[in-house]
Coordinates of C-alpha atoms in Angstrom, one line a residue:
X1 CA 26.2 330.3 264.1
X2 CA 27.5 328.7 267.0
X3 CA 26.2 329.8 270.5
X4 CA 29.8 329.8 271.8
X5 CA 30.5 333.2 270.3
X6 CA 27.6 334.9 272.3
X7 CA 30.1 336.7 275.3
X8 CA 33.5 336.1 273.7
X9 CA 36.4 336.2 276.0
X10 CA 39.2 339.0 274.6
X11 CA 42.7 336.4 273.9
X12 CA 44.3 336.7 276.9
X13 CA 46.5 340.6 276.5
X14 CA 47.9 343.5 278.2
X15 CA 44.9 344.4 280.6
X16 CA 43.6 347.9 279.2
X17 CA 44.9 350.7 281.5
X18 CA 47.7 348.8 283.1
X19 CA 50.7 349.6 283.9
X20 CA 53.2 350.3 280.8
X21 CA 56.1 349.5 283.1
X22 CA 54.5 346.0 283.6
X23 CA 54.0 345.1 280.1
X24 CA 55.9 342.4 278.2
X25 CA 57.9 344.4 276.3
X26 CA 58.2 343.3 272.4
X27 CA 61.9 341.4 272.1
X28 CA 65.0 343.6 271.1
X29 CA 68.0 343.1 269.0
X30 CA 70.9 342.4 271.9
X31 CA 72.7 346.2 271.9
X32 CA 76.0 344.3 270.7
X33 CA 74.6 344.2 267.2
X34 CA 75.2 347.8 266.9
X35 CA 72.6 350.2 264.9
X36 CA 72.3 349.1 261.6
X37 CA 71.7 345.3 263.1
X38 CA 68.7 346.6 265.3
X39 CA 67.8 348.9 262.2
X40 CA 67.7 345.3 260.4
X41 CA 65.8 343.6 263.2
X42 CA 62.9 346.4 262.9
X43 CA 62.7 345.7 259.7
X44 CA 62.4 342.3 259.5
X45 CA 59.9 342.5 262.6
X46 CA 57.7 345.1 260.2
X47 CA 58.1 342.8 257.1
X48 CA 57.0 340.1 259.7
X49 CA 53.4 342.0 260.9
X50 CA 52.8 343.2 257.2
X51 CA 53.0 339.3 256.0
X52 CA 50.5 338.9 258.9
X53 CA 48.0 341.8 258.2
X54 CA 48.5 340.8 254.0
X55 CA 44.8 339.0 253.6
X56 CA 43.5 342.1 255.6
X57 CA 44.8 344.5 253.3
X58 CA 44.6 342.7 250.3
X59 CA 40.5 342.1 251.4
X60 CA 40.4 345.8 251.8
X61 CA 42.1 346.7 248.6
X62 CA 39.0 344.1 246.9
X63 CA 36.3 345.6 248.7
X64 CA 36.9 349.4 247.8
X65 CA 38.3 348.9 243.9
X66 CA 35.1 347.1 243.6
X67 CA 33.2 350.5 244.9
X68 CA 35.5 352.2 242.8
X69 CA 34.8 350.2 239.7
X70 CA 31.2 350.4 240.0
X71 CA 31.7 354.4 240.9
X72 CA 34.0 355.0 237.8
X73 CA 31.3 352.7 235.1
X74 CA 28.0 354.6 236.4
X75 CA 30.1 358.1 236.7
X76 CA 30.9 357.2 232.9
X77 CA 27.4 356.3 232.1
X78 CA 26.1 359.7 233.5
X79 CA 29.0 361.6 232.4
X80 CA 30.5 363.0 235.5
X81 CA 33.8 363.3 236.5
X82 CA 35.3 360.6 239.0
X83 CA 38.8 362.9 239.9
X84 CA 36.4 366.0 241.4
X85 CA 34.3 363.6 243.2
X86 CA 37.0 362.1 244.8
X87 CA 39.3 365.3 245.2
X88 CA 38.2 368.2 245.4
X89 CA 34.3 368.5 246.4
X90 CA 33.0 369.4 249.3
X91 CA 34.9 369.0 252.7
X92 CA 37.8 368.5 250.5
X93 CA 37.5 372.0 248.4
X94 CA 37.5 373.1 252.2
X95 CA 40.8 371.4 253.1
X96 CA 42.5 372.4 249.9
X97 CA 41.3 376.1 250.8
X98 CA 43.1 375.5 254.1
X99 CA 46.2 374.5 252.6
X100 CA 46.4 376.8 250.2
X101 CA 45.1 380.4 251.8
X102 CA 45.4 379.1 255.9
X103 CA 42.9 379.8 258.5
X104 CA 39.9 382.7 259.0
X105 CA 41.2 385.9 261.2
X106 CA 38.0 386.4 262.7
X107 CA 34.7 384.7 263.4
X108 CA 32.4 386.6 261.6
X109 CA 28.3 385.9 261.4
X110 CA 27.8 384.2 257.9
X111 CA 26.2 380.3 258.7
X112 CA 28.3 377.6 257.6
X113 CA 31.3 379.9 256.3
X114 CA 34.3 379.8 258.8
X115 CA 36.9 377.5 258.3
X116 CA 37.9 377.4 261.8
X117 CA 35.7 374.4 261.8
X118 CA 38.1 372.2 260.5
X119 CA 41.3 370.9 261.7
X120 CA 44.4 371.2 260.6
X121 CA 46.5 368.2 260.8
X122 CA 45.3 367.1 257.2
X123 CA 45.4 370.4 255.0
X124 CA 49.0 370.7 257.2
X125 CA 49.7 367.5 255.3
X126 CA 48.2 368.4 252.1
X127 CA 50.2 371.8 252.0
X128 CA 53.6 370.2 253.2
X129 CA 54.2 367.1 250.9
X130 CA 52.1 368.9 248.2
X131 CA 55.8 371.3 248.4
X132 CA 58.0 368.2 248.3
X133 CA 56.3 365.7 245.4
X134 CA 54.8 366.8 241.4
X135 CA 51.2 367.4 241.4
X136 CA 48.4 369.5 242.6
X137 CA 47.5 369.8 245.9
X138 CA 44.4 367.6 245.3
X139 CA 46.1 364.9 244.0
X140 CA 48.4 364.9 247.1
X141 CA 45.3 365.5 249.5
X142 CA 43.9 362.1 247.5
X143 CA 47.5 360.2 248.0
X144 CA 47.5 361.2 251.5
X145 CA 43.8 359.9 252.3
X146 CA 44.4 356.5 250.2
X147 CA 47.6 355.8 251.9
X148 CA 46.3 356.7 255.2
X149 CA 43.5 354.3 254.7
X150 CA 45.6 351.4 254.5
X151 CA 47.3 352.4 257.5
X152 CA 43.9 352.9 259.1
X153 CA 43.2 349.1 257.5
X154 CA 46.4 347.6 259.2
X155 CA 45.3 349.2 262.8
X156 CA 41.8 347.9 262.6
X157 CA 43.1 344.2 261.7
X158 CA 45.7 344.4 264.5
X159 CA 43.1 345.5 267.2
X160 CA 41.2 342.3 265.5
X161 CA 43.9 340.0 265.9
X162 CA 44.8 341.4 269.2
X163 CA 41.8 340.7 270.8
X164 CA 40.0 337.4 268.8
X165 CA 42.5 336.3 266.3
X166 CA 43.7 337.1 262.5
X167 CA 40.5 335.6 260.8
X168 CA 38.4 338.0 263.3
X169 CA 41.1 340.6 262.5
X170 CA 40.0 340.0 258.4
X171 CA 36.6 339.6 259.0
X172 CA 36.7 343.3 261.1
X173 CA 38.8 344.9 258.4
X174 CA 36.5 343.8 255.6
X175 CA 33.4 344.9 257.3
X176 CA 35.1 348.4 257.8
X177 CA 35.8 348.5 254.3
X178 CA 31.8 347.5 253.3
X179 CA 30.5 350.1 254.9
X180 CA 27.9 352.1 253.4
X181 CA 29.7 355.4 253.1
X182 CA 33.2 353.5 252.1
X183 CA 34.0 355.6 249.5
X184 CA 34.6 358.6 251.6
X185 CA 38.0 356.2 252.7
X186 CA 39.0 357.4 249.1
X187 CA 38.3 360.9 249.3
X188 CA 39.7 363.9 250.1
X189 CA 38.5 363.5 253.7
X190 CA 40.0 363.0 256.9
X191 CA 38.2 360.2 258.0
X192 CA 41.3 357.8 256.7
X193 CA 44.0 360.0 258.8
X194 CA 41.7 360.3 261.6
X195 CA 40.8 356.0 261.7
X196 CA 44.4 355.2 261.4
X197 CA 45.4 357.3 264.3
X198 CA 42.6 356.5 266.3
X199 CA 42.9 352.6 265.1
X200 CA 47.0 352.5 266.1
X201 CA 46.1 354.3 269.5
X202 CA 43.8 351.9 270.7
X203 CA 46.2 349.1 269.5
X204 CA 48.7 351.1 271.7
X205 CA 46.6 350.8 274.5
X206 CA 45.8 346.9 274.1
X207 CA 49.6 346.5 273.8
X208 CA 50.5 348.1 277.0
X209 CA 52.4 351.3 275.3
X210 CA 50.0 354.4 276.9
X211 CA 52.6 357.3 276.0
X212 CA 52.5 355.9 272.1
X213 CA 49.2 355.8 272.2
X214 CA 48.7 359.2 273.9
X215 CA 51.0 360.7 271.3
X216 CA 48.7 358.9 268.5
X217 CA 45.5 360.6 270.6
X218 CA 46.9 363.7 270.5
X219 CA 47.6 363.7 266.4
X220 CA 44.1 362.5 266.2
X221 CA 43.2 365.5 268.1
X222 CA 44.4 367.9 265.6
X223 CA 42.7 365.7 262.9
X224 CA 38.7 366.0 263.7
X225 CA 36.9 367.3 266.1
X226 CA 35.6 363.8 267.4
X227 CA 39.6 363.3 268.3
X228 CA 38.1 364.2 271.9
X229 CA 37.1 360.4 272.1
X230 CA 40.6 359.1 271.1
X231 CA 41.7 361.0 274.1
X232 CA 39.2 359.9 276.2
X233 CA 39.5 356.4 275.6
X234 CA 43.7 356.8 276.4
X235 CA 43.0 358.8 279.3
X236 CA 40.5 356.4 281.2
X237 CA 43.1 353.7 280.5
X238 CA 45.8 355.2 281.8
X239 CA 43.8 356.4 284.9
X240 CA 43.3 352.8 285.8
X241 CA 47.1 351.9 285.2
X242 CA 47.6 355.0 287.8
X243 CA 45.0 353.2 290.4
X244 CA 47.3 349.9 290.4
X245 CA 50.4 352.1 290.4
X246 CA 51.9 355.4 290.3
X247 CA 54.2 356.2 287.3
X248 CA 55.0 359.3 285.9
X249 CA 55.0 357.5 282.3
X250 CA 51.5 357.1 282.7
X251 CA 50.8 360.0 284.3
X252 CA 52.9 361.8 281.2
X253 CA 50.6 359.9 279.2
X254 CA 46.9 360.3 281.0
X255 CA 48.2 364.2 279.9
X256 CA 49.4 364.2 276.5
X257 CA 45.8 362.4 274.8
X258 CA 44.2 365.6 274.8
X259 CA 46.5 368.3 274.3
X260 CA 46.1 368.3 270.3
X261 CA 42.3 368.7 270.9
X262 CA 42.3 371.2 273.4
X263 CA 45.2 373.1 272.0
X264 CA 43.7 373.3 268.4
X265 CA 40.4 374.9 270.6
X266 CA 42.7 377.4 272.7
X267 CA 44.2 378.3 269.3
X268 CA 40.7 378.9 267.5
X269 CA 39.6 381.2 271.0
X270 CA 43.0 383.1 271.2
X271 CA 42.6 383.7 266.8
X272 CA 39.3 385.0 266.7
X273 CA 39.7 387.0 270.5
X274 CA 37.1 384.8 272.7
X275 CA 37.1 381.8 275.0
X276 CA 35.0 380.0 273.3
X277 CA 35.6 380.8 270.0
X278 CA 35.8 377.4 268.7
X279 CA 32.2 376.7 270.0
X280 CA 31.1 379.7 268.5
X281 CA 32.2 378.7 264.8
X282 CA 30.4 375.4 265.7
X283 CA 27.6 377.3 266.3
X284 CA 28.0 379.1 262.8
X285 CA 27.6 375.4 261.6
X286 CA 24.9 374.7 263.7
X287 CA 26.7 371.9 265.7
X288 CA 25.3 372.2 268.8
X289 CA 24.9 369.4 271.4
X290 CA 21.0 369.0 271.9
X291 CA 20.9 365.8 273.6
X292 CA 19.9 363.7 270.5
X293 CA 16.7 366.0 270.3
X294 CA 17.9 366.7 266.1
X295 CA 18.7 363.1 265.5
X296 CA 15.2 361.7 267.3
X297 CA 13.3 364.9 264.7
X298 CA 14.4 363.3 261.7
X299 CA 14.4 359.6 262.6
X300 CA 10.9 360.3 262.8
X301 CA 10.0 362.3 260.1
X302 CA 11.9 359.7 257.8
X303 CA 10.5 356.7 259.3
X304 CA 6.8 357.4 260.2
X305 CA 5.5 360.8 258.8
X306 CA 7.6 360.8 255.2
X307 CA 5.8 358.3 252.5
X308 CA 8.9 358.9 250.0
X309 CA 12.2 359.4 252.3
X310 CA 15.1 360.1 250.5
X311 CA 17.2 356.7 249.9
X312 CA 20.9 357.9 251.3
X313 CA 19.1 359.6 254.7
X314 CA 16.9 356.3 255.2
X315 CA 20.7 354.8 254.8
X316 CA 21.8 357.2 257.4
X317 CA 18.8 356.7 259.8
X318 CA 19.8 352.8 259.3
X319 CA 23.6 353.4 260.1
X320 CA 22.7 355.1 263.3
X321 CA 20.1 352.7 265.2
X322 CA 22.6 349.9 263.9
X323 CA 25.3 351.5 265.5
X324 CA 23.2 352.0 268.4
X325 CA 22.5 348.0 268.5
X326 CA 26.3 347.2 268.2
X327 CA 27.1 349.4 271.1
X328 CA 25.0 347.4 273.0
X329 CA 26.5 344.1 271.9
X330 CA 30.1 345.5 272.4
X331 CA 28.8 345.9 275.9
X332 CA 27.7 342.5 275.7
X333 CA 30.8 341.2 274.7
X334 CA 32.8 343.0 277.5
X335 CA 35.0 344.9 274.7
X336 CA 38.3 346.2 276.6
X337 CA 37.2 349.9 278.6
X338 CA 39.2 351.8 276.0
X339 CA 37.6 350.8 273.3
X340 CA 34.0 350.8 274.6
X341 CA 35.2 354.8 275.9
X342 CA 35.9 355.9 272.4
X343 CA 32.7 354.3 270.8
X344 CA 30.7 355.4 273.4
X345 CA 31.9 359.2 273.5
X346 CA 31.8 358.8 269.5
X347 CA 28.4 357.7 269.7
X348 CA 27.4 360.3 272.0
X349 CA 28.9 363.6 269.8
X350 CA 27.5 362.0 266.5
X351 CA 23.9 361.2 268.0
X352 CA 23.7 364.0 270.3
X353 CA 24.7 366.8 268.0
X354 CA 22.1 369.0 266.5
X355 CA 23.8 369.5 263.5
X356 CA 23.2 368.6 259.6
X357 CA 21.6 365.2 259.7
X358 CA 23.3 363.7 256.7
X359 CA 27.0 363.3 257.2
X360 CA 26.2 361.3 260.4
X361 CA 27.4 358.0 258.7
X362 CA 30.3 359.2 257.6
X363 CA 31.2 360.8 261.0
X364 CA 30.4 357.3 262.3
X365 CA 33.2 355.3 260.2
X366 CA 35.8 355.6 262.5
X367 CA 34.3 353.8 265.4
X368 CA 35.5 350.2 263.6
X369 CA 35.3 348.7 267.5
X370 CA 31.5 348.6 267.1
X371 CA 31.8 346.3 264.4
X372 CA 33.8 343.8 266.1
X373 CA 30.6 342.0 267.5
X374 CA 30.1 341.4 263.5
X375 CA 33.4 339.8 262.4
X376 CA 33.1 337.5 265.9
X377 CA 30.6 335.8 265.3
X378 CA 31.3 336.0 261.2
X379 CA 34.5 333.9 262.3
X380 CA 32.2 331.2 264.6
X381 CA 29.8 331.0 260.9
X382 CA 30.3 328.4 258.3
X383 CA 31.8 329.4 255.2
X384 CA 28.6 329.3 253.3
X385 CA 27.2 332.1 255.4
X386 CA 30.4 334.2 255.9
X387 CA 30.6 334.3 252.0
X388 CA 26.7 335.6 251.5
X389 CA 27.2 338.3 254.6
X390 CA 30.3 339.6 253.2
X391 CA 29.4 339.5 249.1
X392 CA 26.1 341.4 250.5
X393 CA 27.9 344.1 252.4
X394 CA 30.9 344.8 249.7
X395 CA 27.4 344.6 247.1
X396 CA 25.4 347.1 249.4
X397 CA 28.6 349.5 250.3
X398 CA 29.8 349.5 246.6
X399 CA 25.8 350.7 245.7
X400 CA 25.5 353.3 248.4
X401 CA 28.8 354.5 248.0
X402 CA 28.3 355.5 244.2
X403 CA 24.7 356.5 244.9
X404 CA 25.7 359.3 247.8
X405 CA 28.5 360.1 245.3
X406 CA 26.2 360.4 242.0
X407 CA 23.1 361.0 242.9
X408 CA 22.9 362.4 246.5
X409 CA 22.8 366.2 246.1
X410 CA 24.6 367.2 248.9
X411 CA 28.0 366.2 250.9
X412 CA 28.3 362.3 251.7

């Protein structure tokens, strides 16, 4: 590996938190061509990117039909059903429920019961285009999550092309497609809404474009309840765009980031009659913040005191203190602020909640920046070296993926 890629400089780009006003703005079709020229121009400018991102997506596509190939022949050797695995189990029967009976009146005291825990972009989704196109609403909720997770696969290469380059850009996009819990991009889930959201945001923000990206931050708000980060992240950069100068853009946009998140919480209190109702359905679930205390419990129990630890929590354990390591080489690599903001508030909900211990990878796969460390200094290797890393991960992803799927008891 070549010791040039140990503090990589980000290409040279709009500064994170400046001035909107101040960026380069993308070049426009002249006004004289009238609308259906500059509706012409867009679209040869989107054709343009797409041709750009193609290896990225087509790497993508590779990586998770090869999880869903090895899913599909062990699902057939044990005789399950691939469709309800991907459609309409767990968080997804919980979705679907949303979409197709709407939200709890009251809070109620039974554990882990109240749907006010989830958040309602995606079953809004689910219910509206399930009305408009044949098919159940499971098969839309699936249509919606794939699609979305090529979208989310375009905005990771783009902030990886941004900031190092387009074989950086396909190195990052691959690597987010390997990840251990990949599957769940397939699923029912929001994760795939939620990382193309969050992904185009922070491309927002790199490009200069704070109200975009606080209108993206606020959609990712209403998505999951980690959308908090998004906003973050949008709302420190356009705090430091507001210390070099005052606009009312920016100010519009420092704003807007976290009005989905807070006004999905203000909905939940005024619904169920308190303040913190919300909070109080979390509690329900037993997602508390704790300080990490939870997350240090079971680290330890599964690394020193457990002589057989299940396979898919060691997995988990393994995801986190990676993380944990990549956060600290993101620092290392002086990562623009925005992006560090969203890993590092991310990191901190995930880590420091004293919740269920096993869906912590999955809550983990949006935070794509911390793996950019990875696909630097993949695109400083030799080829040789790049192709064992890579046919390892898509091997080891493809494995665990069909493994939390088949033979994990519980939710991925």
């Amino acid at each position: 590996m070549s010791t040039t890629a140990s503090r990589p400089t980000p290409r040279t780009t709009t500064a994170p938190g400046a001035d909107p006003d101040s960026a380069p703005e993308p070049p426009r079709a002249p006004r004289a061509l009238g609308t259906r020229a500059h509706i012409r121009h867009t679209l040869h400018a989107m054709n343009a990117a797409l041709r750009h991102a193609a290896p990225a997506l087509l790497a993508y596509l590779a990586v998770r039909g090869t999880g869903l190939l090895l899913l599909t022949v062990w699902a057939h050797r044990g005789r399950h059903g691939v469709w309800p695995i991907l459609a309409t189990q767990w968080d997804a029967d919980w979705y679907l429920g949303i979409a197709d009976h709407g939200y709890a009146h009251e809070l109620g005291s039974a554990p882990s019961a109240n749907n006010l825990a989830f958040f309602p972009l995606y079953p809004t989704l689910v219910k509206a285009f399930a009305a408009l196109t044949p098919g159940t609403r499971a098969s839309t909720g699936l249509a919606i999550a794939v699609i979305a997770s090529l979208v989310a696969a375009w905005g990771v290469f783009a902030v990886g092309d941004r900031l190092y380059g387009r074989r950086a850009g396909i190195l990052l996009t691959t690597l987010w497609a390997a990840l251990p819990v990949g599957l769940v991009q397939w699923m029912g889930y929001t994760e795939s809404l939620f990382t193309a959201l969050a992904a185009w945001s922070l491309y927002a923000v790199l490009t200069g474009r704070l109200l975009t990206a606080a209108g993206l931050a606020a959609l990712a708000g209403l998505t999951r309840p980690t959308g908090v980060a998004v906003a973050a992240a949008v709302t420190t950069a356009a705090l430091l765009a507001l210390r070099r100068r005052f606009s009312l853009r920016t100010l519009a946009a420092a704003a807007l980031a976290p009005l989905g998140w807070c006004g999905y919480v203000g909905w939940v209190g005024l619904r169920v009659g308190r303040w913190d109702g919300y909070f109080a359905v979390q509690r329900l679930w037993h997602n508390e913040l704790d300080g990490g205390l939870e997350t240090l419990r079971w680290m330890r129990r599964l690394l020193v005191y457990d002589s057989t630890p299940e396979l898919f929590l060691v997995m988990v354990t393994l995801t986190l203190i990676a993380s944990v390591a990549l956060f600290g080489l993101s620092l290392w690599d002086r990562q623009p602020v925005p992006l560090l903001v969203f890993t590092a508030v991310l990191l901190t909900i995930v880590l420091g909640s004293g919740g269920v211990y096993f869906p912590r990878a999955r809550f983990l796969l949006p935070a794509f920046p911390l793996l950019l460390p990875l696909a630097l200094r993949l695109s400083h290797a030799t080829s040789r070296y790049r192709t064992l890393t890579l046919t390892a991960a898509v091997a080891g992803s493809a494995y665990c993926s069909a493994y939390m799927a088949l033979v994990w008891p519980s939710a991925p």
